[in-house]
Tab-separated table of C-alpha atoms in Angstrom:
chain	number	residue	atom	x	y	z
A	1	MET	CA	116.627	106.763	75.073
A	2	SER	CA	117.150	103.287	73.499
A	3	GLU	CA	113.376	101.432	73.344
A	4	LEU	CA	111.834	101.064	70.457
A	5	ASN	CA	109.822	104.003	70.592
A	6	PHE	CA	106.051	102.377	69.039
A	7	ALA	CA	104.566	105.907	69.169
A	8	ASP	CA	106.858	107.636	66.793
A	9	LEU	CA	105.780	105.366	63.849
A	10	VAL	CA	101.938	106.209	64.661
A	11	GLU	CA	100.178	109.442	63.517
A	12	PRO	CA	99.045	111.098	67.112
A	13	VAL	CA	95.310	111.677	67.290
A	14	VAL	CA	94.178	114.926	66.854
A	15	VAL	CA	91.471	116.294	68.878
A	16	ASP	CA	90.098	120.188	68.998
A	17	ARG	CA	91.430	121.793	72.445
A	18	LYS	CA	88.406	123.369	73.116
A	19	THR	CA	86.599	120.292	72.675
A	20	ALA	CA	89.152	117.826	74.725
A	21	LEU	CA	88.453	116.022	77.604
A	22	ARG	CA	89.793	117.236	80.707
A	23	ILE	CA	91.889	114.377	82.576
A	24	THR	CA	93.860	114.587	85.769
A	25	VAL	CA	95.580	111.866	87.032
A	26	LEU	CA	96.051	111.835	90.982
A	27	GLY	CA	99.511	110.415	92.133
A	28	GLY	CA	102.743	110.996	90.257
A	29	GLY	CA	104.032	107.142	90.441
A	30	SER	CA	104.849	105.159	87.607
A	31	PHE	CA	101.482	103.841	86.739
A	32	GLY	CA	99.947	107.210	87.046
A	33	THR	CA	102.527	108.889	85.013
A	34	ALA	CA	102.172	106.436	82.532
A	35	MET	CA	98.154	107.254	82.269
A	36	ALA	CA	98.162	111.133	81.760
A	37	ASN	CA	101.207	110.354	79.487
A	38	THR	CA	98.673	108.191	77.474
A	39	ALA	CA	95.602	110.825	77.620
A	40	VAL	CA	98.320	113.643	76.546
A	41	ARG	CA	99.248	111.611	73.621
A	42	ASN	CA	95.234	111.374	72.902
A	43	GLY	CA	94.685	114.616	72.807
A	44	CYS	CA	93.629	115.036	76.476
A	45	ASP	CA	93.709	118.244	78.390
A	46	THR	CA	95.694	116.170	81.172
A	47	MET	CA	97.319	117.530	84.799
A	48	ILE	CA	99.160	115.141	86.951
A	49	TRP	CA	98.840	115.833	90.927
A	50	ILE	CA	101.923	115.323	92.619
A	51	ARG	CA	102.462	116.163	96.806
A	52	ASP	CA	105.328	117.325	96.042
A	53	GLU	CA	105.606	120.798	94.918
A	54	ALA	CA	109.632	120.762	94.074
A	55	THR	CA	108.720	117.290	92.037
A	56	ALA	CA	106.091	118.834	90.075
A	57	LYS	CA	107.714	121.789	89.562
A	58	GLU	CA	110.837	119.555	87.994
A	59	ILE	CA	108.410	117.387	85.901
A	60	ASN	CA	106.999	120.550	84.129
A	61	GLU	CA	110.530	121.853	83.518
A	62	THR	CA	112.172	118.642	82.412
A	63	HIS	CA	109.353	116.510	81.466
A	64	ILE	CA	111.391	113.582	83.204
A	65	ASN	CA	109.777	111.660	86.147
A	66	ARG	CA	113.339	110.856	87.783
A	67	ARG	CA	111.812	108.800	90.451
A	68	TYR	CA	110.033	106.424	88.692
A	69	LEU	CA	110.385	106.688	85.056
A	70	PRO	CA	113.915	108.297	84.819
A	71	ASP	CA	114.511	106.698	80.979
A	72	PHE	CA	111.381	108.315	79.808
A	73	ASN	CA	110.485	111.786	78.250
A	74	LEU	CA	107.502	112.706	79.010
A	75	GLU	CA	104.869	114.299	76.302
A	76	GLN	CA	104.847	118.042	76.641
A	77	GLY	CA	101.773	118.589	77.209
A	78	LEU	CA	101.520	116.784	80.399
A	79	ARG	CA	101.330	119.489	83.200
A	80	ALA	CA	102.265	118.558	86.681
A	81	VAL	CA	100.437	120.471	89.719
A	82	SER	CA	100.846	120.053	93.246
A	83	ASP	CA	97.502	122.315	94.363
A	84	LEU	CA	94.342	119.576	95.045
A	85	GLU	CA	92.014	121.894	94.010
A	86	THR	CA	93.625	122.733	90.885
A	87	ALA	CA	93.735	119.616	90.061
A	88	VAL	CA	90.378	118.284	90.544
A	89	ARG	CA	87.731	121.066	89.925
A	90	ASP	CA	86.140	121.878	86.662
A	91	ARG	CA	87.710	118.565	85.147
A	92	ASP	CA	86.008	115.886	83.252
A	93	ILE	CA	87.517	112.377	84.647
A	94	ILE	CA	89.572	112.045	87.493
A	95	LEU	CA	91.829	109.027	87.644
A	96	VAL	CA	93.143	107.969	90.544
A	97	ALA	CA	96.639	106.301	90.738
A	98	ILE	CA	97.298	106.634	94.413
A	99	PRO	CA	98.539	103.644	96.723
A	100	SER	CA	95.430	101.664	98.764
A	101	HIS	CA	96.592	102.941	102.126
A	102	SER	CA	96.120	106.434	101.093
A	103	PHE	CA	93.136	105.875	98.959
A	104	ARG	CA	90.018	107.146	100.822
A	105	ASP	CA	92.246	109.964	102.380
A	106	VAL	CA	92.969	111.570	98.869
A	107	LEU	CA	88.992	110.808	97.886
A	108	ARG	CA	88.472	112.961	101.732
A	109	GLN	CA	90.138	115.883	100.206
A	110	ILE	CA	88.719	115.573	97.184
A	111	LYS	CA	85.419	115.531	97.877
A	112	PRO	CA	84.590	119.422	98.368
A	113	PHE	CA	86.193	120.066	95.134
A	114	ILE	CA	83.729	117.170	93.074
A	115	SER	CA	80.807	118.216	90.842
A	116	ALA	CA	80.279	116.209	88.064
A	117	GLN	CA	83.347	114.387	87.336
A	118	ALA	CA	83.598	110.808	86.911
A	119	VAL	CA	86.351	109.060	89.373
A	120	VAL	CA	87.855	105.909	88.122
A	121	SER	CA	90.819	103.732	89.917
A	122	LEU	CA	93.767	103.142	88.642
A	123	THR	CA	94.792	101.003	91.915
A	124	LYS	CA	95.140	97.305	92.296
A	125	GLY	CA	94.945	96.592	95.776
A	126	ILE	CA	92.536	96.110	98.885
A	127	GLU	CA	92.516	98.298	101.578
A	128	ALA	CA	94.602	97.073	104.763
A	129	LYS	CA	91.958	95.707	108.329
A	130	THR	CA	88.727	97.022	106.191
A	131	PHE	CA	89.057	94.150	102.996
A	132	SER	CA	87.515	97.286	100.806
A	133	PHE	CA	88.575	97.411	97.267
A	134	MET	CA	89.245	100.821	95.646
A	135	SER	CA	85.687	100.972	94.202
A	136	ASP	CA	84.271	100.574	97.728
A	137	ILE	CA	85.788	103.678	98.606
A	138	ILE	CA	84.730	105.599	96.362
A	139	ARG	CA	81.068	104.297	96.916
A	140	GLU	CA	81.789	105.325	100.659
A	141	GLU	CA	83.254	108.693	100.207
A	142	LEU	CA	81.642	110.031	97.138
A	143	PRO	CA	78.670	108.420	97.145
A	144	GLU	CA	76.989	110.347	93.940
A	145	VAL	CA	80.105	110.407	91.607
A	146	PRO	CA	79.758	108.207	88.616
A	147	TYR	CA	82.912	105.763	89.540
A	148	GLY	CA	84.938	102.711	87.354
A	149	VAL	CA	87.672	101.389	87.583
A	150	LEU	CA	90.807	100.881	85.324
A	151	SER	CA	92.810	97.492	85.118
A	152	GLY	CA	94.779	95.058	82.876
A	153	PRO	CA	98.627	93.660	81.705
A	154	ASN	CA	99.860	97.502	81.648
A	155	LEU	CA	103.356	98.064	83.024
A	156	ALA	CA	104.125	100.998	82.993
A	157	LYS	CA	107.553	101.437	81.614
A	158	GLU	CA	106.163	99.638	78.239
A	159	ILE	CA	103.254	101.787	77.800
A	160	VAL	CA	105.693	104.983	78.034
A	161	ALA	CA	107.620	103.878	75.445
A	162	GLY	CA	105.016	103.520	73.155
A	163	GLN	CA	104.814	99.799	72.843
A	164	PRO	CA	101.255	98.656	72.010
A	165	ALA	CA	99.129	97.394	75.218
A	166	GLY	CA	95.532	96.777	75.953
A	167	THR	CA	93.494	97.418	79.469
A	168	VAL	CA	89.608	96.864	80.593
A	169	ILE	CA	87.701	100.146	82.229
A	170	ALA	CA	84.668	98.316	84.407
A	171	SER	CA	81.627	100.620	85.254
A	172	HIS	CA	78.096	100.262	85.940
A	173	SER	CA	78.185	103.125	83.704
A	174	GLU	CA	77.744	103.100	79.881
A	175	LEU	CA	78.903	107.208	80.109
A	176	VAL	CA	82.061	106.673	82.255
A	177	ARG	CA	83.273	103.280	79.640
A	178	TYR	CA	82.372	105.569	77.046
A	179	ALA	CA	84.388	108.428	78.253
A	180	VAL	CA	87.239	106.793	79.391
A	181	GLN	CA	87.583	105.014	76.224
A	182	GLN	CA	87.443	108.262	74.632
A	183	ALA	CA	90.170	109.758	76.294
A	184	LEU	CA	92.439	106.650	76.622
A	185	HIS	CA	92.092	104.373	73.488
A	186	SER	CA	94.497	105.184	70.842
A	187	ALA	CA	96.388	103.030	68.310
A	188	LEU	CA	98.929	101.791	70.933
A	189	PHE	CA	96.628	101.600	73.886
A	190	ARG	CA	93.012	99.443	73.266
A	191	VAL	CA	90.477	100.044	76.155
A	192	PHE	CA	87.949	97.336	76.792
A	193	ALA	CA	84.628	97.776	78.669
A	194	SER	CA	83.034	96.084	81.135
A	195	ASP	CA	80.543	96.492	83.483
A	196	ASP	CA	81.691	93.236	85.949
A	197	VAL	CA	83.326	96.029	88.237
A	198	ASN	CA	84.005	92.981	90.866
A	199	GLY	CA	85.824	90.793	88.511
A	200	VAL	CA	87.892	93.301	87.241
A	201	GLU	CA	88.879	95.016	90.365
A	202	LEU	CA	89.532	91.560	91.941
A	203	GLY	CA	91.742	90.382	89.113
A	204	GLY	CA	93.722	93.706	89.348
A	205	ALA	CA	94.413	93.009	93.076
A	206	LEU	CA	94.949	89.399	93.539
A	207	LYS	CA	96.917	88.717	90.367
A	208	ASN	CA	99.626	90.656	92.396
A	209	ILE	CA	99.834	87.886	95.442
A	210	TYR	CA	101.029	85.359	92.561
A	211	ALA	CA	103.321	87.500	91.026
A	212	VAL	CA	105.316	87.826	94.879
A	213	ALA	CA	105.173	83.812	94.327
A	214	MET	CA	106.542	84.004	90.741
A	215	GLY	CA	109.497	86.082	91.755
A	216	MET	CA	110.464	83.853	94.528
A	217	ALA	CA	110.298	80.948	92.250
A	218	ALA	CA	112.336	82.706	89.863
A	219	ALA	CA	115.133	83.085	92.588
A	220	TYR	CA	115.079	79.040	92.878
A	221	ASN	CA	115.165	78.521	89.323
A	222	VAL	CA	112.416	76.804	88.768
A	223	GLY	CA	111.519	75.231	85.654
A	224	GLU	CA	109.126	75.980	83.014
A	225	ASN	CA	106.587	73.094	83.657
A	226	THR	CA	106.562	74.356	87.172
A	227	LYS	CA	105.838	78.251	86.176
A	228	SER	CA	103.006	77.119	84.087
A	229	MET	CA	101.419	75.477	86.948
A	230	ILE	CA	101.813	78.111	89.686
A	231	LEU	CA	100.094	80.258	86.669
A	232	THR	CA	97.628	77.933	85.760
A	233	ARG	CA	96.560	77.273	89.810
A	234	ALA	CA	96.755	81.020	90.496
A	235	LEU	CA	94.165	81.392	87.832
A	236	ALA	CA	91.913	79.345	89.384
A	237	GLU	CA	92.581	79.973	92.988
A	238	MET	CA	91.519	83.703	91.821
A	239	SER	CA	88.522	82.808	90.064
A	240	ARG	CA	87.285	80.488	93.076
A	241	PHE	CA	87.633	83.526	95.469
A	242	ALA	CA	86.142	86.454	93.253
A	243	VAL	CA	83.154	84.327	92.454
A	244	LYS	CA	83.037	84.145	96.359
A	245	LEU	CA	82.536	87.920	96.089
A	246	GLY	CA	79.783	87.959	93.327
A	247	ALA	CA	82.269	88.097	90.147
A	248	ASN	CA	81.726	86.628	86.522
A	249	PRO	CA	84.373	83.401	86.174
A	250	LEU	CA	84.598	84.648	82.503
A	251	THR	CA	85.993	87.908	83.530
A	252	PHE	CA	89.136	85.864	84.566
A	253	LEU	CA	89.557	84.781	81.027
A	254	GLY	CA	90.157	88.489	79.701
A	255	LEU	CA	92.835	91.233	79.871
A	256	SER	CA	92.218	92.105	83.685
A	257	GLY	CA	92.582	88.365	84.523
A	258	VAL	CA	94.854	85.722	82.754
A	259	GLY	CA	96.279	88.693	80.407
A	260	ASP	CA	97.145	90.468	83.587
A	261	LEU	CA	98.205	87.401	85.878
A	262	PHE	CA	100.787	86.592	82.736
A	263	ALA	CA	102.135	89.640	82.635
A	264	THR	CA	102.515	90.507	86.348
A	265	CYS	CA	104.234	87.214	86.795
A	266	SER	CA	106.318	87.314	84.607
A	267	SER	CA	108.156	90.263	84.183
A	268	PRO	CA	110.941	91.886	86.415
A	269	LEU	CA	109.004	94.921	85.519
A	270	SER	CA	106.400	94.184	88.015
A	271	ARG	CA	107.181	95.551	91.383
A	272	ASN	CA	105.532	92.432	93.363
A	273	TYR	CA	107.623	89.889	91.102
A	274	GLN	CA	110.676	92.082	92.516
A	275	VAL	CA	109.767	91.665	95.904
A	276	GLY	CA	109.160	88.121	95.502
A	277	TYR	CA	112.802	87.698	93.530
A	278	ALA	CA	114.045	89.494	96.611
A	279	LEU	CA	112.252	87.394	99.539
A	280	GLY	CA	113.396	84.125	97.056
A	281	LYS	CA	117.175	85.533	97.264
A	282	GLY	CA	117.257	85.667	101.504
A	283	LYS	CA	116.124	89.261	102.022
A	284	THR	CA	113.634	90.218	104.573
A	285	LEU	CA	110.426	92.103	103.896
A	286	GLU	CA	112.048	94.866	105.164
A	287	GLN	CA	115.034	95.063	102.765
A	288	ALA	CA	113.501	94.245	99.686
A	289	THR	CA	110.639	96.932	100.137
A	290	GLU	CA	113.184	99.387	100.822
A	291	GLU	CA	115.239	98.456	98.205
A	292	LEU	CA	112.129	98.472	95.697
A	293	GLY	CA	111.611	101.931	96.791
A	294	GLN	CA	107.595	101.746	95.604
A	295	THR	CA	104.541	100.038	97.299
A	296	ALA	CA	104.216	96.472	96.430
A	297	GLU	CA	100.491	96.063	97.146
A	298	GLY	CA	101.082	92.328	96.683
A	299	ILE	CA	102.454	92.108	100.529
A	300	ASN	CA	99.348	93.754	101.875
A	301	THR	CA	97.143	91.972	99.367
A	302	ILE	CA	98.179	88.321	100.712
A	303	VAL	CA	97.781	89.337	104.303
A	304	GLN	CA	93.801	90.755	103.730
A	305	VAL	CA	92.899	87.845	101.414
A	306	ARG	CA	94.255	85.211	103.474
A	307	ALA	CA	92.276	86.172	106.592
A	308	ARG	CA	88.949	86.767	104.368
A	309	SER	CA	89.577	83.338	102.537
A	310	ASN	CA	89.461	81.486	105.809
A	311	GLU	CA	86.287	83.491	106.811
A	312	LEU	CA	84.803	82.641	103.730
A	313	ASP	CA	85.813	78.891	103.469
A	314	VAL	CA	87.580	79.600	100.020
A	315	TYR	CA	90.559	77.257	99.021
A	316	MET	CA	93.352	78.807	98.421
A	317	PRO	CA	96.573	77.112	99.248
A	318	ILE	CA	99.180	79.421	96.938
A	319	THR	CA	97.878	82.513	99.109
A	320	CYS	CA	98.022	80.429	102.486
A	321	ALA	CA	101.752	79.158	101.919
A	322	LEU	CA	102.910	82.540	100.682
A	323	TYR	CA	101.831	84.232	103.800
A	324	GLU	CA	103.462	81.293	106.333
A	325	VAL	CA	106.866	82.078	104.154
A	326	ILE	CA	106.696	85.420	104.678
A	327	PHE	CA	105.393	85.771	107.695
A	328	GLU	CA	105.964	82.513	109.747
A	329	GLY	CA	109.554	81.318	108.594
A	330	ALA	CA	108.212	78.883	106.609
A	331	PRO	CA	110.303	77.165	104.077
A	332	PRO	CA	109.884	78.695	101.024
A	333	MET	CA	109.325	74.942	99.453
A	334	THR	CA	106.158	75.360	101.455
A	335	ILE	CA	104.608	76.970	98.390
A	336	ALA	CA	105.696	74.584	96.180
A	337	LEU	CA	103.852	71.626	98.308
A	338	SER	CA	100.729	73.680	98.722
A	339	LEU	CA	100.616	73.094	94.846
A	340	MET	CA	100.950	68.701	95.044
A	341	LYS	CA	98.284	68.163	97.673
A	342	ASN	CA	94.709	68.159	97.955
A	343	GLY	CA	94.109	66.713	93.857
A	344	HIS	CA	91.474	67.978	92.054
A	345	ARG	CA	89.212	66.278	90.252
A	346	SER	CA	89.072	68.528	87.227
A	347	ASP	CA	91.920	71.258	86.597
A	348	VAL	CA	89.651	73.838	85.450
A	349	GLU	CA	87.219	75.986	88.028
A	350	PHE	CA	83.531	75.232	87.593
A	351	VAL	CA	83.680	72.594	84.826
A	352	LEU	CA	82.648	69.586	86.879
A	353	PRO	CA	79.518	69.477	89.127
A	354	HIS	CA	79.995	69.879	93.008
A	355	HIS	CA	83.939	69.964	91.899
A	356	GLN	CA	86.579	68.980	95.081
A	357	VAL	CA	88.687	72.404	96.414
């Protein structure tokens, strides 16, 4: 591995295995694997559940997730399992890193094995048709379970490489916040706490929309001025929508808001950025998605948020323009034009009273 591994420069956290937190990550994608690897580095007794038995066996033998993180050696202590009951029963925290379209089904499958475990979503998306966020699904399917959501500027490859990063655990339960911090917080991965579950989760889901837009913009070689305008207007658009749904606008000034937006919109490592770039180069949505080989939550989020913003009468010009470009064949210039019309009295949301939208 050619990357500098910061983890090699820091003393590992030593935890008594008898008292180590028992962590399970459901989902063997890039981010789920990164969080499982982080938990092992932090001294936790950690499993990762992967549907395919052969893949789980290969990870245990080679300590490499060849599909999602082929260039990285995983921690020796990480155990991959394919049996769901083994993964869930008698654990302390279940971190769910399942794509939004399968999230509810997996929760239904683990319900018989849930006792006192906390369930924390790592998924940044919205369920199609229901407009349910992952915390909504947890409450509906596991109503007695303490829960939370984890979100922030967390590109998986950088985290596995041991580069310093931070995230936010949001929960109404102080115990859940503390437990997740104990499991994941380290010298290289800082875990902040919040009780604004709506805001943190909305930030994580909505920023995927604008990563698609930024990828498309990159394909057209736009300048730094344009990129900066997209980012700041995206932040305004996100916060307008989130506040309508009960979130605290100040949450969007943190890691789960502007932090995640900046990282996802600035990095070619972002799946949503990659899909947007491919679309900007003239590929179809099917071609772009197939080439990626992973779920790009932003495409579904565009569809869901556009419909909901129309219902709520929230002004979201970038989202609506993206929908027109991707699904209705509008020229990409539509996105640029959406940024230039309907001027605002203030470029910062919620500063001036009765601000125009």
